[in-house]
Coordinates of C-alpha atoms and ligand atoms in Angstrom, one line a residue:
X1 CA 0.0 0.0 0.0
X2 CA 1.7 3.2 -1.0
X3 CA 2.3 5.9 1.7
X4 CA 0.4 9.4 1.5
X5 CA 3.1 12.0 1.2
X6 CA 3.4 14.4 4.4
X7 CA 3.1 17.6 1.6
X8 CA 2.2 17.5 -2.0
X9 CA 5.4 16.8 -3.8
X10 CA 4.5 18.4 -6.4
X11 CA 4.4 21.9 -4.7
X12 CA 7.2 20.8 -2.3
X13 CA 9.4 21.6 -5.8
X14 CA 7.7 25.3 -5.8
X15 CA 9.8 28.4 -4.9
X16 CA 9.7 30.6 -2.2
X17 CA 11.4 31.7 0.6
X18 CA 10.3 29.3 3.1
X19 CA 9.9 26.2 2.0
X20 CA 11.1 24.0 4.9
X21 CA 8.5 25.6 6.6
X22 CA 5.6 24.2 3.9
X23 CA 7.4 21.0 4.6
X24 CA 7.0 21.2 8.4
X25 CA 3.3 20.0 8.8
X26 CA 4.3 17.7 11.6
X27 CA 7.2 21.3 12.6
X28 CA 10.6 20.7 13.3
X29 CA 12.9 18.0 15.0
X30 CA 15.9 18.7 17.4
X31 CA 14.0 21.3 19.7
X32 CA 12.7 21.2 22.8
X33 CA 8.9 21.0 23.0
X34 CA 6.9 21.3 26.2
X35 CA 4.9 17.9 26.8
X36 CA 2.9 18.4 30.0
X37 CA 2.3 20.2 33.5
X38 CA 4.2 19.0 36.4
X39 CA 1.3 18.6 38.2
X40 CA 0.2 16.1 35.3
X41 CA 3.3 13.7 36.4
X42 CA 3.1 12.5 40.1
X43 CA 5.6 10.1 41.6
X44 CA 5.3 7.0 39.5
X45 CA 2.4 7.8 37.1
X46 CA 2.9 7.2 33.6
X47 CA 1.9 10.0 30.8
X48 CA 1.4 9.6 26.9
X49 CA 2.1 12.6 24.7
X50 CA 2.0 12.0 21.1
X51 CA 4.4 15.3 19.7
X52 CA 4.9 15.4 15.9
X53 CA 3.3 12.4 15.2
X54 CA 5.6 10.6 17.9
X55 CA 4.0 8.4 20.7
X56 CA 5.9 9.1 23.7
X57 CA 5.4 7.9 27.5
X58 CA 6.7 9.7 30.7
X59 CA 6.8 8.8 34.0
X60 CA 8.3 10.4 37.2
X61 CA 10.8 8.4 39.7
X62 CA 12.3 9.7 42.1
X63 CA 11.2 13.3 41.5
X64 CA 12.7 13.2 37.9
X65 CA 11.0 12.5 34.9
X66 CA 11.9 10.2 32.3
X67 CA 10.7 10.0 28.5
X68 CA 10.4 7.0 26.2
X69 CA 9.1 6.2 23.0
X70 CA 5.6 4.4 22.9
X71 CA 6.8 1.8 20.5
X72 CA 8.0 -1.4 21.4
X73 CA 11.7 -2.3 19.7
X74 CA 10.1 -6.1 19.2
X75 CA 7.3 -5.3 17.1
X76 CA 6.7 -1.9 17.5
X77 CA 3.4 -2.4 19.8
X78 CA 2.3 0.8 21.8
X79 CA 3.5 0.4 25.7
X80 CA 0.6 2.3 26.2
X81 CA -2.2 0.1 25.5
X82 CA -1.6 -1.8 28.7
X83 CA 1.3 0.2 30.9
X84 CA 3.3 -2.1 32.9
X85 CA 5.5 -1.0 35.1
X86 CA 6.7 -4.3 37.6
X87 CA 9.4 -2.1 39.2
X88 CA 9.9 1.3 39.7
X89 CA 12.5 2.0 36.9
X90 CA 11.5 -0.4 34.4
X91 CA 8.6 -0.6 31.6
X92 CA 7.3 -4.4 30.5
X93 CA 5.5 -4.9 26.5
X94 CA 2.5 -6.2 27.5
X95 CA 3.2 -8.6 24.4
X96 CA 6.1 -10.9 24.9
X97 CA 7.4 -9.3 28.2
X98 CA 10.3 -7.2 26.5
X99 CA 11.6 -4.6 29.7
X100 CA 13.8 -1.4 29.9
X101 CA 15.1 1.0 31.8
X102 CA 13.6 4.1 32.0
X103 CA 16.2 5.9 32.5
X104 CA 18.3 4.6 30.0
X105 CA 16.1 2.7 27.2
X106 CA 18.2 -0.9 28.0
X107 CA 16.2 -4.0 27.5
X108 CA 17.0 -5.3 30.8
X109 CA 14.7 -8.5 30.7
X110 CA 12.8 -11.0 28.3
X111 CA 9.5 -12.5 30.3
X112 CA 9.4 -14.9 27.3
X113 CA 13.2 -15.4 26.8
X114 CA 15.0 -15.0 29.7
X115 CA 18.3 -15.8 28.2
X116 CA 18.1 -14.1 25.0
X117 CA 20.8 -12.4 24.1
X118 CA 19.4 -9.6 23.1
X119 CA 19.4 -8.6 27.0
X120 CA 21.4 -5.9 27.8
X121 CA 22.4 -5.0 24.4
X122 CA 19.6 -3.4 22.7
X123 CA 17.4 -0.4 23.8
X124 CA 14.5 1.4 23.3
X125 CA 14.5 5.2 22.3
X126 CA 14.7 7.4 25.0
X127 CA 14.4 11.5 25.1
X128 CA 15.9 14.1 27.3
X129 CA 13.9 15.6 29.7
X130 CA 13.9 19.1 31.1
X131 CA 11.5 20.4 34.0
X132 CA 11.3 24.3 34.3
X133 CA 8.5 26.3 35.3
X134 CA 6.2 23.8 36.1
X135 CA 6.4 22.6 32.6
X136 CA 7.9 19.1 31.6
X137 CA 9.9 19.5 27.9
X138 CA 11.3 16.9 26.4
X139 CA 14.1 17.2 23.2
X140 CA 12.9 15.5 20.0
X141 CA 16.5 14.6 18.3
X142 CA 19.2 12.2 17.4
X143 CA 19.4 9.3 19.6
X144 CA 22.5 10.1 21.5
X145 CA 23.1 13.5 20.4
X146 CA 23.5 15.9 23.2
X147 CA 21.0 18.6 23.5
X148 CA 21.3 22.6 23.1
X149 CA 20.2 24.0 26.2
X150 CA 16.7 24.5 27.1
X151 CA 16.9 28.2 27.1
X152 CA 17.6 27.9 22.9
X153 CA 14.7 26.7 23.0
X154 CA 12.6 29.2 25.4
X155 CA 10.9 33.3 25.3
X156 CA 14.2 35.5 26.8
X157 CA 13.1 35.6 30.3
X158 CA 10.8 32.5 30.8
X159 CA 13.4 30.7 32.7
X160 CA 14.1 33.9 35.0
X161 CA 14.5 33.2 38.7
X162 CA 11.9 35.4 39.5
X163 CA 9.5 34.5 37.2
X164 CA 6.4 32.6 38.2
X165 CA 4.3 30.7 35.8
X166 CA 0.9 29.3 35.9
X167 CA -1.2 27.8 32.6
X168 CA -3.7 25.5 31.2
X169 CA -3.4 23.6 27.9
X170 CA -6.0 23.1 25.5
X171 CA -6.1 20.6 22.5
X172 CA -7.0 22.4 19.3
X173 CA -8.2 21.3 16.2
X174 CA -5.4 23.1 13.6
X175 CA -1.9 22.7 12.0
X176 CA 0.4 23.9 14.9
X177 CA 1.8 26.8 12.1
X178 CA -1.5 28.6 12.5
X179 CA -0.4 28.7 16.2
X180 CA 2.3 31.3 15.7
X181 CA 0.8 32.9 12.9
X182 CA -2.2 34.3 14.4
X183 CA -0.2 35.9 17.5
X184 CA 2.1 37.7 14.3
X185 CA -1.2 37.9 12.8
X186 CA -1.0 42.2 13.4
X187 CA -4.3 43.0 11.6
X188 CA -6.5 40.4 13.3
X189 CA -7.7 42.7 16.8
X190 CA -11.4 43.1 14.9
X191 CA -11.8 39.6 16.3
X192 CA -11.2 39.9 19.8
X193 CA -13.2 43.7 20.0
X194 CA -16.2 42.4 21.8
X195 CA -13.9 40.7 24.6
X196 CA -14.8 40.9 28.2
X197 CA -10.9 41.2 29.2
X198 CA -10.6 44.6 28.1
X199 CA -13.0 46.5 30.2
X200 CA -11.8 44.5 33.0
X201 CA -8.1 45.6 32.1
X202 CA -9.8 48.9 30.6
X203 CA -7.6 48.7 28.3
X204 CA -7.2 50.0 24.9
X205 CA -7.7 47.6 22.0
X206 CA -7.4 49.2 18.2
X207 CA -8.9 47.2 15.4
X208 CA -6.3 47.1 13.6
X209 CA -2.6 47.7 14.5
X210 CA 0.2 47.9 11.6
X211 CA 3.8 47.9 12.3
X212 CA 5.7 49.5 9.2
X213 CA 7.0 47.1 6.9
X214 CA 11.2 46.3 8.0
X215 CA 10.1 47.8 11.5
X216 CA 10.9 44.7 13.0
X217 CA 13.7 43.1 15.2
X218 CA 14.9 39.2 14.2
X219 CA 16.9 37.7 17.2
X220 CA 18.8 35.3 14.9
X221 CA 21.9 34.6 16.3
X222 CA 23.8 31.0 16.2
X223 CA 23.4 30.9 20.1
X224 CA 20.5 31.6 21.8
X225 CA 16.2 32.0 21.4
X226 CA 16.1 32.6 17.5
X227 CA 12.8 34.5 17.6
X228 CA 11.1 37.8 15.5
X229 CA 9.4 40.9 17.5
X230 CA 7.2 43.3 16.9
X231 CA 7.7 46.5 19.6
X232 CA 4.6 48.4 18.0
X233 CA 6.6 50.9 16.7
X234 CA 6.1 53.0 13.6
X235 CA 2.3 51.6 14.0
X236 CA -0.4 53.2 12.8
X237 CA -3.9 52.2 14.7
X238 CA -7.4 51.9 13.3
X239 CA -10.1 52.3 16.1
X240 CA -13.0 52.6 13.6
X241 CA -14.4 49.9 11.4
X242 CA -16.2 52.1 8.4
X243 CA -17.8 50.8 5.2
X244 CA -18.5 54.0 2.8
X245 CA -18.2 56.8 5.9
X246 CA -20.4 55.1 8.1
X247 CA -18.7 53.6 11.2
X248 CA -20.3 49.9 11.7
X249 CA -18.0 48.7 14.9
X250 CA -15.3 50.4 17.2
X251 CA -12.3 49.3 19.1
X252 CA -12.2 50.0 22.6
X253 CA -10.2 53.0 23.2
X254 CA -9.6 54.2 27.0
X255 CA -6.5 56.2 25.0
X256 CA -3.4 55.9 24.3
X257 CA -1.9 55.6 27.8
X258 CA -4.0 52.7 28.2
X259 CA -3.0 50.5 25.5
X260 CA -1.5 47.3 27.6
X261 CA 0.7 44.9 25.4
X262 CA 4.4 46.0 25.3
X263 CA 5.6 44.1 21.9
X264 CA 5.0 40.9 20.6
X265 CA 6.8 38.0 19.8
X266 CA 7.8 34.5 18.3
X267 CA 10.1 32.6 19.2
X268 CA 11.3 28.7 17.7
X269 CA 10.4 25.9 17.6
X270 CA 7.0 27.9 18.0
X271 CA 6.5 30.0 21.1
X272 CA 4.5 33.2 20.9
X273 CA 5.5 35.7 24.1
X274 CA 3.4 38.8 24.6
X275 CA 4.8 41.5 27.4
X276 CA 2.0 43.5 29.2
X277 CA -1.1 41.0 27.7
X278 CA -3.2 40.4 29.7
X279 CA -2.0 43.5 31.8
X280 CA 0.9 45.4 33.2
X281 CA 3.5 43.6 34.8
X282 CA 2.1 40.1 32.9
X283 CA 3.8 38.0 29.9
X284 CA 1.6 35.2 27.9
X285 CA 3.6 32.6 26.8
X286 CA 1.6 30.1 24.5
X287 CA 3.2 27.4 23.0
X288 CA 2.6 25.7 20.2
X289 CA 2.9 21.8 20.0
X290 CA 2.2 19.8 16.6
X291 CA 0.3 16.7 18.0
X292 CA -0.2 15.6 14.5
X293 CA -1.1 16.8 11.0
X294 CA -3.9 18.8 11.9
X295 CA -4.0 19.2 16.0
X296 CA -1.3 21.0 17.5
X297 CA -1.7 21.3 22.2
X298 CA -1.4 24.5 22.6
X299 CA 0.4 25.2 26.2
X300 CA -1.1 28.8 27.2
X301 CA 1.0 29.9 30.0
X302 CA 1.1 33.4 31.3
X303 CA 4.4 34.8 33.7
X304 CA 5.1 37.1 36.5
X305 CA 8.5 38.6 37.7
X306 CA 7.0 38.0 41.6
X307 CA 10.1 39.5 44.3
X308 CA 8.4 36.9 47.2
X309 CA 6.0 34.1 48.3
X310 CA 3.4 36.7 48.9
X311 CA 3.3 38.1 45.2
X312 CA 3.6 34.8 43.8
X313 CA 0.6 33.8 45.8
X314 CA -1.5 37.0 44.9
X315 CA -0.5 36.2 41.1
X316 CA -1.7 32.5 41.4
X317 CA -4.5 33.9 42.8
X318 CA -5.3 36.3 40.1
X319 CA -4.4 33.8 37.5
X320 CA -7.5 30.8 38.6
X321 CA -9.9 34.2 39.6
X322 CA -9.1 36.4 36.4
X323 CA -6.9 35.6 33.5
X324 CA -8.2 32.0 33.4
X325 CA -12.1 32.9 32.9
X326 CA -11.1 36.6 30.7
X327 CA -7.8 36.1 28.9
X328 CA -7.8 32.7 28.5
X329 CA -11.2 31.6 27.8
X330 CA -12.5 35.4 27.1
X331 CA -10.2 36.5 24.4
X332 CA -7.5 33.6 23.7
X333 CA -10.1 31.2 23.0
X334 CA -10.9 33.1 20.3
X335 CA -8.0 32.8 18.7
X336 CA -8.4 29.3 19.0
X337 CA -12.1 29.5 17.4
X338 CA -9.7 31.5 14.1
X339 CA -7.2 28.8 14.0
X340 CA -9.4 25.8 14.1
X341 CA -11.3 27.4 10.9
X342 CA -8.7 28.4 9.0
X343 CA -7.5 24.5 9.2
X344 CA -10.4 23.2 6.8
X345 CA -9.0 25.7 4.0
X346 CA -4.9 25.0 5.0
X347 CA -5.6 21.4 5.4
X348 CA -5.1 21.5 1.6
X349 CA -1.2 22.3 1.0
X350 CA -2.4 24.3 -1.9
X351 CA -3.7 26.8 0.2
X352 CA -0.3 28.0 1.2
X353 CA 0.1 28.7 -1.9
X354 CA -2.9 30.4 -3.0
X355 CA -4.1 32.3 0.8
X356 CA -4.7 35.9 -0.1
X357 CA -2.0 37.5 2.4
X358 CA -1.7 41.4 1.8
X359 CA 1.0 43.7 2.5
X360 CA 0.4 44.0 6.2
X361 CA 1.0 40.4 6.5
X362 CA 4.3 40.6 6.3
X363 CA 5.1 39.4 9.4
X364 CA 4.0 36.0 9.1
X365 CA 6.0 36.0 5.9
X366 CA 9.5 37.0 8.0
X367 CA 8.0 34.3 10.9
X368 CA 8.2 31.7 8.0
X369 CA 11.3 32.9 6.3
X370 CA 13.0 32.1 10.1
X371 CA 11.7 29.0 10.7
X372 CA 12.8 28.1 7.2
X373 CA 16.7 29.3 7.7
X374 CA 17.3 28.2 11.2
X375 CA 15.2 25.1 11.0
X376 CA 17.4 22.2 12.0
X377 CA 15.3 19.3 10.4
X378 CA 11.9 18.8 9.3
X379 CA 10.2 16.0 11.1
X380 CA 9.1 13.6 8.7
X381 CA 6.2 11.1 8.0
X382 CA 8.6 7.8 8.7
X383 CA 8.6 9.2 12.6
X384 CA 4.6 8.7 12.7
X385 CA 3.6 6.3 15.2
Ligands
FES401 S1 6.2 -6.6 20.8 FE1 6.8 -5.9 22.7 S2 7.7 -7.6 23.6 FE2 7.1 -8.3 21.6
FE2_402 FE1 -5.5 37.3 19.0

């Protein structure tokens, strides 16, 4: 039975200026990607992520988390259709008893050859894990190869000292690219005019926002977040919506003072940061992780530089009471509601061919010109489950 392609072939040969990025649909190996919560992965339980395409199982011993692939080296069953773990540091196949090392990937026993030789010379693949934040990442690379450090990665700043984090995910029915795209996406504010957030924040929100074309910053250095940011400079903003001289809708405007985000922000493998949303002193980090073709988890965290236990507490606080019910599901999810319907028309690769960007796009065209140059490898269809 002959294999679908991942992208059209055909187009794959078409030129433009970000092609790996068209041929990221599942998005890009040898990054880190966030998986879960800590608070998903007590001592000893067992979690299944599946992360560009890939099946992979977690579990926490001894306070550290380990990663492994879902996929049985015998004959490639899923682990996780029956999970069990005899010992503390050990998986079992529930088929013919194969067992390894979590910590390693060694196959450390046989249940139905118990002097095979294949003992304690072959392995199962493992990932390296990374715990930050509350947030459990895990590098999708080489076998072996040793990992850049998480903060490549990672938003400048996430992994400051001082800066407490607190989030929810949400599974979403879109290719993870429309994930970073509508956060670039500067002409898109129509969408979130009606949101109960800002007159809570009262804070200014102009229908349409447009940073000058080459009025933006690339962080694109060999070390280091390689990200794009928009500071809202040189921006002209539209608080009307008029069709022939007749205003139909309006942004909320409290004035200029009022105006809340600070810039805006991409960063690889695919991590949006927004400084001052939703208010002063707040960053949203929402990350974007390919689950498969079509479904990405997208990680919607938000961060606070808190000096002691007592801010920390009063941001947690405002988090669960606040951000949660206004930001997250009064104005993010509606990003979520844009991305999910723009998937039935980029479902079809054509479409990223034939979308009807204009000028003021240009940002999501410099996002995927990025990608496309510092883009390590594209994560192909023979790394499916
Ligand atoms: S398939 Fe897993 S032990 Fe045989
Ligand atoms: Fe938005």
């Amino acid at each position: 039975m002959a294999t679908q392609p991942l992208v059209d072939p055909e187009l794959l040969q078409r030129k433009t200026s970000w092609q790996p990025y068209f041929a990221a649909k599942l998005g890009f190996r040898d990054h880190w990607y966030v998986a879960c919560f800590s608070h998903e992965l007590g001592e000893g339980a067992v979690v299944l992520r599946q992360i560009m395409g890939e099946g992979i199982l977690l579990r926490r011993i001894d306070g550290a988390v380990y990663a492994i692939r879902d996929r049985c080296i015998h004959r490639g069953v899923r682990l996780s259709e029956k999970v069990e773990c005899h010992t503390a540091d050990t998986i079992s196949c529930w088929y013919h008893g194969f067992t390894f090392r979590w910590a390693t990937g060694d196959l450390c026993a046989v249940f139905g050859a118990p002097e095979s030789t294949a003992i304690g010379k072959k392995k199962i693949e493992t990932y390296p894990v990374s715990e930050a934040k509350g947030l459990v990442f895990v590098y999708i690379g080489e076998q072996g190869a040793t990992p850049p450090p998480l903060a490549h990665d990672c938003p400048p700043n996430f992994l400051d000292d001082d800066n407490v984090v607190e989030g929810e995910a949400r599974m979403v029915a879109s290719n993870w690219r429309l994930g970073p795209e509508g956060g670039l996406d500067e002409i898109h504010r129509y969408l979130h005019r009606e949101s109960p957030l800002l007159l809570n924040i009262q804070g200014s929100m102009p229908l349409g926002h447009t940073a000058m074309r080459g009025q933006f910053e690339l962080i694109d250095g060999e070390d280091g977040p390689r990200g794009i940011i928009d500071r809202f400079k040189a921006e002209k903003m539209f608080f009307d919506a008029e069709i022939d001289g007749v205003t139909v809708a309006k942004g909320v405007n409290f004035g200029a003072a009022k105006r809340r985000a600070v810039y805006s922000s991409c960063w690889m493998p695919a991590c949006l940061k927004v400084e001052g949303f939703p208010d002063d002193g707040v960053t949203l980090f929402e990350w974007y992780v390919p689950v498969d073709e079509t479904t990405h988890r997208c990680f919607i965290t938000f961060g606070k530089h808190c000096a002691d236990a007592a801010g920390e507490a009063a941001f947690r606080r405002e988090y669960h009471t606040r951000w949660l019910p206004l930001a997250i599901d009064g104005f993010l999810s509606q990003d979520i509601m844009a991305r999910e319907s723009s998937q039935h028309y980029y479902q079809n690769d054509r479409a990223w061919f034939e979308e009807g960007l204009i000028g003021e796009d240009f940002m999501l065209i410099e996002w995927r010109k990025l990608c496309s140059r510092r883009q390590r490898t594209v994560q192909s269809l023979d790394r499916l489950l």
